[in-house]
Coordinates of C-alpha atoms in Angstrom, one line a residue:
M1 CA 24.1 -27.8 -12.2
N2 CA 27.2 -27.9 -9.9
D3 CA 26.5 -30.1 -6.9
R4 CA 28.8 -28.2 -4.6
S5 CA 26.6 -25.1 -5.0
A6 CA 23.7 -26.8 -3.3
A7 CA 25.9 -28.6 -0.7
R8 CA 27.5 -25.3 0.2
Q9 CA 24.3 -23.6 1.1
P10 CA 23.5 -23.2 4.9
E11 CA 20.0 -24.2 5.9
A12 CA 18.0 -21.3 7.2
V13 CA 18.3 -20.9 10.9
L14 CA 14.9 -20.4 12.4
P15 CA 14.5 -18.5 15.6
P16 CA 13.1 -20.5 18.4
S17 CA 9.3 -20.5 19.1
V18 CA 8.0 -18.9 22.2
P19 CA 6.5 -21.7 24.4
G20 CA 3.0 -21.3 25.5
R21 CA 2.1 -18.5 23.1
R22 CA -1.3 -18.9 21.6
P23 CA -2.2 -17.3 18.2
A24 CA -4.1 -14.1 18.4
R25 CA -7.7 -14.2 17.2
F26 CA -10.4 -11.5 16.9
G27 CA -10.7 -9.7 20.2
G28 CA -7.2 -10.7 21.4
V29 CA -4.2 -8.5 21.3
E30 CA -1.6 -9.6 18.8
K31 CA 1.8 -10.1 20.4
H32 CA 3.9 -10.4 17.3
G33 CA 5.8 -7.4 16.0
T34 CA 8.5 -7.7 13.3
E35 CA 10.2 -10.7 15.0
Y36 CA 10.0 -14.0 13.2
I37 CA 6.6 -15.7 13.6
P38 CA 7.0 -19.5 14.0
E39 CA 5.0 -21.5 11.4
E40 CA 2.8 -23.2 14.0
E41 CA 1.5 -19.8 15.0
R42 CA 0.5 -18.7 11.5
H43 CA -3.2 -19.2 10.9
S44 CA -4.0 -16.8 8.1
S45 CA -4.7 -17.7 4.4
P46 CA -4.6 -16.2 0.9
R47 CA -8.3 -15.5 1.2
N48 CA -7.6 -13.0 3.9
L49 CA -5.3 -11.1 1.5
S50 CA -8.1 -10.5 -0.9
T51 CA -10.4 -9.7 2.0
I52 CA -8.1 -6.9 3.2
L53 CA -7.7 -5.5 -0.3
F54 CA -11.4 -5.6 -1.0
G55 CA -12.8 -4.5 2.3
G56 CA -10.3 -1.8 3.0
S57 CA -10.8 -0.2 -0.4
L58 CA -14.5 0.6 -0.2
T59 CA -14.0 4.1 1.0
F60 CA -13.9 7.6 -0.5
G61 CA -10.1 7.8 0.0
L62 CA -9.8 5.3 -2.9
I63 CA -13.1 5.8 -4.7
I64 CA -12.0 9.4 -5.4
I65 CA -9.3 8.0 -7.7
G66 CA -12.1 7.4 -10.3
W67 CA -13.0 11.1 -10.1
F68 CA -9.7 12.2 -11.7
P69 CA -10.0 10.6 -15.2
I70 CA -13.4 12.3 -15.6
S71 CA -12.1 15.6 -14.3
F72 CA -9.2 15.3 -16.7
G73 CA -11.8 15.5 -19.5
L74 CA -12.0 11.8 -20.6
S75 CA -15.2 10.1 -21.7
W76 CA -16.7 7.1 -19.9
W77 CA -15.1 4.5 -22.1
Q78 CA -11.7 6.3 -22.0
A79 CA -11.8 6.6 -18.2
A80 CA -13.0 3.0 -17.7
S81 CA -10.3 1.6 -19.9
A82 CA -7.6 3.7 -18.1
V83 CA -8.8 2.3 -14.8
V84 CA -8.7 -1.4 -16.0
V85 CA -5.3 -1.1 -17.6
G86 CA -3.8 0.9 -14.8
S87 CA -5.2 -1.4 -12.1
A88 CA -4.0 -4.5 -13.9
F89 CA -0.5 -3.1 -14.3
G90 CA -0.4 -2.0 -10.6
A91 CA -1.7 -5.4 -9.5
A92 CA 1.0 -7.2 -11.5
L93 CA 3.6 -5.1 -9.6
L94 CA 1.9 -5.7 -6.3
A95 CA 1.4 -9.5 -6.4
P96 CA 5.0 -10.6 -6.0
T97 CA 5.6 -8.5 -3.0
G98 CA 3.5 -10.9 -0.9
L99 CA 5.8 -13.8 -1.5
L100 CA 8.5 -12.6 1.0
G101 CA 6.4 -12.7 4.2
P102 CA 5.7 -16.5 4.3
R103 CA 9.4 -17.3 3.8
T104 CA 10.8 -14.7 6.2
G105 CA 8.1 -14.7 8.9
T106 CA 8.3 -10.9 9.1
N107 CA 7.1 -7.9 7.2
N108 CA 8.6 -6.6 3.9
P109 CA 10.8 -3.8 5.3
V110 CA 12.6 -6.3 7.6
S111 CA 12.7 -8.8 4.8
S112 CA 14.3 -6.2 2.5
G113 CA 17.4 -6.6 4.8
A114 CA 18.3 -9.6 2.7
F115 CA 18.9 -7.3 -0.3
F116 CA 19.7 -3.9 1.2
G117 CA 21.5 -5.2 4.4
V118 CA 20.1 -5.4 7.9
G119 CA 20.8 -1.7 8.3
G120 CA 19.7 -0.7 4.8
R121 CA 16.3 -2.3 5.5
L122 CA 15.5 0.9 7.4
I123 CA 14.8 2.4 4.0
G124 CA 11.8 0.1 3.7
S125 CA 10.7 0.8 7.3
V126 CA 10.8 4.6 6.7
L127 CA 9.0 4.3 3.4
E128 CA 6.2 2.2 4.8
A129 CA 5.9 4.1 8.0
T130 CA 5.6 7.5 6.4
A131 CA 3.3 6.2 3.6
S132 CA 1.0 4.5 6.2
V133 CA 0.7 7.4 8.5
T134 CA -0.1 9.7 5.5
F135 CA -2.7 7.4 4.1
A136 CA -4.2 6.9 7.5
A137 CA -4.5 10.7 7.9
L138 CA -6.1 10.9 4.4
S139 CA -8.7 8.2 5.3
I140 CA -9.6 10.1 8.5
W141 CA -9.8 13.4 6.6
T142 CA -12.1 12.0 3.9
G143 CA -14.2 10.2 6.5
G144 CA -14.7 13.3 8.5
D145 CA -15.5 15.4 5.5
A146 CA -18.0 12.8 4.2
L147 CA -19.8 12.9 7.5
A148 CA -19.8 16.7 7.6
G149 CA -21.1 16.9 4.1
A150 CA -23.8 14.3 4.6
L151 CA -25.1 15.8 7.8
T152 CA -25.1 19.3 6.2
R153 CA -27.4 17.8 3.5
F154 CA -29.5 15.7 6.0
F155 CA -30.1 18.4 8.6
G156 CA -29.5 21.5 6.7
L157 CA -26.7 22.6 9.0
G158 CA -24.8 25.8 8.3
N159 CA -21.6 25.3 10.3
T160 CA -20.0 21.8 9.9
E161 CA -16.7 22.7 11.5
P162 CA -17.5 21.2 14.9
I163 CA -18.8 18.0 13.2
R164 CA -15.6 17.6 11.2
L165 CA -13.4 18.0 14.3
M166 CA -15.6 15.6 16.3
A167 CA -15.6 13.0 13.4
Y168 CA -11.8 13.1 13.2
G169 CA -11.6 12.3 16.9
V170 CA -14.1 9.4 16.8
L171 CA -12.4 7.9 13.8
A172 CA -9.0 8.1 15.4
I173 CA -10.2 6.4 18.5
V174 CA -11.8 3.5 16.6
V175 CA -8.8 3.1 14.3
T176 CA -6.4 3.1 17.2
T177 CA -8.4 0.4 19.0
I178 CA -8.6 -2.0 16.1
S179 CA -4.9 -1.4 15.1
V180 CA -3.8 -2.2 18.7
F181 CA -5.7 -5.5 18.7
G182 CA -3.8 -6.5 15.5
H183 CA -4.0 -8.6 12.4
F184 CA -7.0 -10.8 13.0
S185 CA -9.2 -8.0 14.3
M186 CA -8.2 -6.0 11.2
V187 CA -9.2 -8.9 8.9
F188 CA -12.5 -9.2 10.8
C189 CA -13.1 -5.5 10.2
Q190 CA -12.5 -5.9 6.5
K191 CA -14.9 -8.9 6.4
V192 CA -17.6 -6.7 7.8
M193 CA -17.0 -4.0 5.2
I194 CA -17.4 -6.2 2.2
P195 CA -21.1 -7.0 2.6
T196 CA -22.1 -3.7 4.3
A197 CA -20.2 -1.0 2.4
G198 CA -20.3 -3.2 -0.7
T199 CA -24.1 -3.2 -0.5
C200 CA -24.2 0.5 -0.1
L201 CA -22.1 0.9 -3.3
I202 CA -24.3 -1.5 -5.2
V203 CA -27.4 0.4 -4.2
G204 CA -25.5 3.6 -5.3
L205 CA -25.4 2.2 -8.8
F206 CA -29.2 2.5 -9.0
V207 CA -29.2 5.8 -7.1
Y208 CA -27.0 7.5 -9.6
G209 CA -27.8 5.3 -12.5
G210 CA -30.6 7.6 -13.7
D211 CA -28.1 10.4 -14.5
F212 CA -25.4 8.0 -15.9
D213 CA -24.8 8.3 -19.6
L214 CA -22.9 5.4 -21.2
G215 CA -22.1 7.6 -24.1
Y216 CA -20.7 10.5 -22.0
P217 CA -18.2 12.1 -24.3
G218 CA -16.1 14.0 -21.7
T219 CA -15.6 17.7 -21.4
G220 CA -13.2 17.9 -24.3
I221 CA -10.8 20.0 -22.2
Y222 CA -8.1 17.5 -21.5
E223 CA -5.5 17.5 -18.8
L224 CA -2.0 17.9 -20.4
G225 CA -3.7 19.0 -23.6
S226 CA -4.7 15.8 -25.3
A227 CA -6.9 12.7 -24.7
P228 CA -4.0 10.2 -25.0
A229 CA -1.9 12.2 -22.4
A230 CA -4.9 12.4 -20.1
W231 CA -5.6 8.7 -20.5
L232 CA -2.0 7.7 -19.7
L233 CA -2.0 10.0 -16.7
S234 CA -5.1 8.4 -15.4
A235 CA -3.8 4.9 -15.9
L236 CA -0.5 5.8 -14.2
L237 CA -2.5 7.2 -11.3
C238 CA -4.4 3.9 -10.8
A239 CA -1.3 1.8 -11.3
S240 CA 0.8 3.8 -8.7
T241 CA -2.1 3.7 -6.2
V242 CA -2.4 -0.1 -6.4
A243 CA 1.4 -0.7 -6.4
S244 CA 1.7 1.6 -3.4
Y245 CA 0.4 -1.3 -1.3
G246 CA 3.6 -3.3 -2.0
P247 CA 5.4 -2.4 1.3
Y248 CA 2.2 -3.5 3.3
T249 CA 1.7 -7.0 1.9
G250 CA 4.3 -8.6 4.1
D251 CA 2.4 -7.3 7.1
W252 CA -0.3 -9.7 6.2
T253 CA 1.5 -12.6 4.5
R254 CA 3.9 -13.1 7.4
H255 CA 0.9 -14.8 9.1
I256 CA 0.7 -17.4 6.3
S257 CA 2.5 -20.8 6.3
P258 CA 4.4 -21.5 3.1
R259 CA 3.9 -25.2 3.7
E260 CA 0.1 -24.9 3.7
H261 CA -0.2 -22.3 0.9
G262 CA 1.9 -22.1 -2.3
D263 CA 3.2 -19.1 -4.1
R264 CA 0.6 -19.4 -6.9
S265 CA -2.3 -19.0 -4.4
L266 CA -0.6 -15.9 -2.9
L267 CA 0.0 -14.3 -6.3
R268 CA -3.6 -15.0 -7.4
A269 CA -5.1 -13.6 -4.2
I270 CA -3.1 -10.4 -4.3
F271 CA -3.5 -9.9 -8.0
I272 CA -7.3 -10.3 -7.8
G273 CA -7.4 -8.1 -4.7
G274 CA -5.4 -5.4 -6.5
L275 CA -7.3 -5.5 -9.8
F276 CA -10.8 -5.9 -8.5
G277 CA -10.5 -5.0 -4.8
L278 CA -9.0 -1.6 -5.6
G279 CA -10.0 -1.3 -9.3
G280 CA -13.6 -1.8 -8.4
P281 CA -13.9 1.3 -6.2
F282 CA -11.9 3.3 -8.8
M283 CA -14.6 2.2 -11.3
W284 CA -17.4 3.2 -9.0
G285 CA -15.8 6.6 -8.7
V286 CA -15.7 6.9 -12.5
F287 CA -19.4 5.8 -12.7
S288 CA -20.6 8.3 -10.1
S289 CA -18.4 11.1 -11.6
V290 CA -20.0 10.5 -15.0
A291 CA -23.4 10.7 -13.4
L292 CA -22.5 14.0 -11.8
F293 CA -21.0 15.5 -14.9
S294 CA -23.9 14.3 -17.1
A295 CA -26.5 15.8 -14.8
Q296 CA -24.7 19.1 -14.2
A297 CA -21.0 19.7 -14.0
P298 CA -20.0 20.5 -10.4
E299 CA -18.9 24.1 -9.8
A300 CA -15.2 24.8 -9.9
G301 CA -13.6 24.0 -6.5
T302 CA -16.3 21.6 -5.4
S303 CA -14.8 18.4 -4.0
Y304 CA -15.9 15.0 -5.2
V305 CA -17.5 14.1 -1.9
M306 CA -19.4 17.3 -1.5
A307 CA -20.6 17.1 -5.1
L308 CA -21.8 13.5 -4.5
T309 CA -23.7 14.4 -1.3
N310 CA -25.3 17.4 -3.0
A311 CA -26.7 15.1 -5.7
T312 CA -27.8 12.4 -3.4
P313 CA -31.4 11.6 -2.4
I314 CA -31.9 12.3 1.3
W315 CA -32.7 8.7 2.0
F316 CA -29.3 7.6 0.7
V317 CA -27.3 10.0 2.8
P318 CA -26.9 7.5 5.7
A319 CA -25.2 5.1 3.3
L320 CA -22.7 7.8 2.4
I321 CA -22.1 8.5 6.1
Y322 CA -21.4 4.8 6.6
I323 CA -19.0 4.6 3.6
G324 CA -17.2 7.7 4.8
L325 CA -16.9 6.6 8.5
A326 CA -16.9 2.8 8.7
S327 CA -15.1 2.2 5.5
G328 CA -12.7 5.1 6.1
T329 CA -11.9 3.4 9.4
A330 CA -11.2 0.1 7.8
Q331 CA -8.7 1.7 5.4
A332 CA -7.0 3.7 8.1
V333 CA -6.6 0.5 10.2
I334 CA -4.5 -1.1 7.4
N335 CA -2.2 1.9 7.5
T336 CA -1.8 2.4 11.2
Y337 CA -1.3 -1.3 11.8
G338 CA 1.6 -1.2 9.2
T339 CA 2.9 2.0 10.8
G340 CA 3.0 0.4 14.2
L341 CA 5.0 -2.5 12.8
D342 CA 7.5 -0.3 11.2
T343 CA 7.8 2.1 14.1
S344 CA 8.7 -0.9 16.3
A345 CA 11.2 -2.0 13.6
I346 CA 12.9 1.5 13.6
I347 CA 12.8 1.7 17.4
P348 CA 13.3 -1.9 18.5
R349 CA 12.9 -1.0 22.2
L350 CA 9.2 -0.4 21.5
N351 CA 6.9 -3.4 21.2
R352 CA 4.1 -3.5 18.6
V353 CA 1.4 -2.2 20.8
Q354 CA 3.5 0.8 22.1
A355 CA 4.6 1.6 18.5
T356 CA 1.1 1.4 17.2
L357 CA -0.2 3.8 19.8
L358 CA 2.6 6.2 19.0
A359 CA 1.9 6.0 15.3
C360 CA -1.9 6.6 15.8
V361 CA -1.2 9.7 17.9
F362 CA 1.0 11.1 15.2
A363 CA -1.5 10.3 12.4
T364 CA -4.3 12.0 14.4
A365 CA -2.1 15.1 15.0
L366 CA -1.4 15.2 11.3
V367 CA -5.1 15.2 10.6
Y368 CA -5.9 18.2 12.9
V369 CA -2.8 20.2 11.8
G370 CA -3.7 19.6 8.2
H371 CA -7.2 20.7 8.8
F372 CA -6.2 24.1 10.1
Y373 CA -3.2 24.6 7.8
A374 CA -4.2 23.9 4.2
V375 CA -0.6 24.1 3.0
L376 CA 0.2 20.9 4.9
A377 CA -2.7 19.1 3.2
D378 CA -1.3 20.2 -0.2
G379 CA 2.1 19.0 0.9
V380 CA 0.6 15.5 1.7
V381 CA -0.6 15.2 -1.9
V382 CA 2.9 16.1 -3.2
F383 CA 4.5 13.7 -0.7
L384 CA 2.4 10.8 -1.9
A385 CA 3.4 11.5 -5.5
L386 CA 7.1 11.5 -4.6
L387 CA 6.6 8.4 -2.5
A388 CA 5.7 6.5 -5.6
C389 CA 9.1 7.4 -7.1
T390 CA 10.9 6.0 -4.0
S391 CA 8.8 2.9 -3.3
T392 CA 8.5 1.5 -6.8
P393 CA 12.2 0.8 -7.4
W394 CA 12.4 -0.6 -3.9
I395 CA 9.6 -3.0 -4.8
I396 CA 11.3 -3.9 -8.1
I397 CA 14.6 -4.7 -6.3
L398 CA 12.9 -6.9 -3.7
T399 CA 10.9 -8.8 -6.4
I400 CA 14.0 -9.4 -8.6
G401 CA 16.1 -10.4 -5.6
H402 CA 13.4 -12.8 -4.3
F403 CA 13.1 -14.7 -7.6
R404 CA 16.9 -14.7 -8.2
R405 CA 17.5 -16.3 -4.8
R406 CA 14.5 -18.6 -5.3
G407 CA 12.9 -17.5 -2.1
Y408 CA 15.8 -18.4 0.1
Y409 CA 16.3 -16.4 3.4
N410 CA 18.2 -17.0 6.6
T411 CA 15.4 -15.8 8.9
D412 CA 17.6 -15.7 12.0
D413 CA 20.2 -13.3 10.3
L414 CA 17.3 -11.0 9.2
Q415 CA 16.6 -10.3 12.8
V416 CA 20.1 -9.0 13.7
F417 CA 19.1 -5.3 13.8
N418 CA 16.0 -6.1 16.0
R419 CA 18.3 -7.8 18.5
R420 CA 20.7 -4.8 18.3
Q421 CA 23.5 -7.1 17.1
K422 CA 26.0 -7.1 14.2
G423 CA 27.0 -9.8 11.7
G424 CA 25.2 -12.5 9.8
I425 CA 25.1 -13.1 6.1
Y426 CA 23.1 -9.9 5.5
W427 CA 25.6 -7.6 7.2
F428 CA 27.4 -7.0 3.9
T429 CA 29.5 -3.8 4.5
G430 CA 28.7 -2.2 7.9
G431 CA 25.1 -3.4 7.6
L432 CA 24.6 -2.0 4.1
N433 CA 24.5 -3.6 0.7
Y434 CA 25.9 -0.8 -1.4
V435 CA 25.0 -2.5 -4.7
A436 CA 21.3 -2.5 -4.0
L437 CA 21.5 0.9 -2.3
T438 CA 23.2 2.5 -5.2
V439 CA 20.7 1.1 -7.7
W440 CA 17.8 2.4 -5.6
L441 CA 19.3 5.9 -5.3
L442 CA 20.0 6.1 -9.1
S443 CA 16.5 4.9 -9.8
V444 CA 14.9 7.4 -7.5
A445 CA 17.0 10.2 -9.0
A446 CA 15.9 9.2 -12.5
G447 CA 12.3 9.1 -11.4
L448 CA 12.5 12.6 -9.9
L449 CA 13.8 13.9 -13.3
F450 CA 10.4 13.0 -14.7
A451 CA 8.2 14.1 -11.7
N452 CA 5.7 16.9 -11.9
N453 CA 3.8 18.2 -8.8
Q454 CA 2.8 21.5 -7.1
W455 CA 6.4 21.9 -5.8
F456 CA 8.4 21.5 -9.0
S457 CA 8.2 20.4 -12.6
A458 CA 11.3 18.4 -13.6
P459 CA 12.9 18.6 -17.1
G460 CA 11.8 15.1 -18.1
S461 CA 8.2 15.9 -17.2
R462 CA 8.2 19.0 -19.4
L463 CA 9.5 16.9 -22.3
L464 CA 6.4 14.7 -21.8
G465 CA 4.0 17.7 -21.8
G466 CA 3.8 18.0 -18.1
M467 CA 3.0 14.3 -17.3
D468 CA 4.2 12.9 -14.0
A469 CA 5.9 9.7 -15.1
G470 CA 8.3 9.6 -12.1
F471 CA 7.3 6.3 -10.6
L472 CA 7.3 4.5 -14.0
V473 CA 10.7 5.8 -14.9
A474 CA 12.1 4.9 -11.4
G475 CA 10.7 1.4 -11.6
G476 CA 12.0 0.9 -15.2
V477 CA 15.5 2.0 -14.3
A478 CA 15.6 -0.3 -11.3
A479 CA 14.4 -3.2 -13.4
V480 CA 17.3 -2.7 -15.9
L481 CA 20.1 -1.6 -13.5
Y482 CA 19.7 -4.2 -10.7
P483 CA 20.2 -7.4 -12.7
L484 CA 23.1 -5.6 -14.5
A485 CA 24.7 -4.6 -11.2
L486 CA 24.4 -8.1 -9.8
R487 CA 26.4 -9.4 -12.8
I488 CA 29.1 -6.8 -12.4
F489 CA 29.2 -7.1 -8.6
P490 CA 28.2 -10.7 -7.7
E491 CA 26.5 -11.3 -4.4
P492 CA 28.2 -13.4 -1.6
A493 CA 27.7 -17.1 -2.2
D494 CA 26.0 -17.7 1.2
V495 CA 23.1 -15.4 0.5
L496 CA 22.0 -17.3 -2.6
G497 CA 19.4 -20.0 -2.4
P498 CA 20.3 -23.7 -2.9
G499 CA 20.8 -24.5 -6.6
V500 CA 21.7 -20.9 -7.6
L501 CA 25.1 -20.7 -9.2
T502 CA 27.4 -17.8 -8.7
N503 CA 28.8 -16.0 -11.8
A504 CA 32.1 -17.8 -11.4
E505 CA 30.4 -21.2 -11.3
R506 CA 28.4 -20.5 -14.4
S507 CA 31.7 -19.9 -16.3
D508 CA 33.2 -23.2 -15.1

């Protein structure tokens, strides 16, 4: 190794601590936005990462993912294997995204400025903000619908419209309150969900177990025309859902000190949370769907939640209400908290609390508009599918860049945009790194050529029999192009971590 490469590297300049600031705890309002969090004010741990992924996933918004493999015609064993493989693959993509936050002291979109430029990091902010507000709206939607369906069954009500509208409002108020309080209140909320909603789901195994058939053969009418295609579609759905949490992980890991917790513990916690925390609810969805189809296939057009409540003993209905409302709230909090951070990153004049309030108002408005205009709800589903094409290559670029630079970041220069300044080692060309930006754009374009949704069916998708493989293709193209682009267009020496040789030094 060339000694001058290490000697040349500037030490990361850490922004000064704010004197007298105490770390936020449950019940206190978190003051930190996307600015650098000093290490002495970081009091989270890898255990909290698993807690968030486990607790926030025990809700119908994610359980319903397990409904799709069965509705695609798969058998129990085919669907279960698709969930395991897809969740494991998604968790492998997700785990490295949590390594940036402890090193940069900020969230992943701001951290992405190290690779896309301090102006280009707005790509990540927009991706996370739009994804978060959409997922928050879906969580409130499913929570309200679960409540309406359960009360219809419980009290024999005919008109559930007022109940839905009221439930949306109640959920929005609770979600906004917890999101404003911040990280530690969010973690506390998830810790409550694990024993409570988790117990409800465990009891549900016995409630629906009587109709469950381990040898359930599937309907035989496969999505995309064959069992292998339906299996792969199901696995990709699970993988993309788990990987979609990639932009959020920095929201949580920025509260973790790298001196107290190593990379391995972070990787392990996030991988386990992705595989079991999200994969577990997917599997519960498969289990309950098999029970529903084994007893009597739901009528065409019946939603999973309504089919479940119709088949539920009256005494278990309150548990479904709790899963829909309380757990839906826990999931929505993850999303609105992230949206608030990214809104404050996009509009630096807003602090985290102000940005979170704005994000929650927008998410609530989206819920009510989507309720009255079904075309918007359909558009949300398409948007989430397209979002996977755009966020996956972004995640791949961040992951490759992080390991290539050996986790080195100049945390002060990452904050240039937030301070409304120019310059620093991540300024590149006018605040943009055109190498990473071009790779991302090409990867997204390649992914869209293999996308299939209600709006359009791309040529590549038709070649695959109608399968939506957009996110997989986009990620694969980024994984190939980005290392190649870095060899052709070497990065400036001052952005590389100590001990990393430039291409010219390797040839010496």
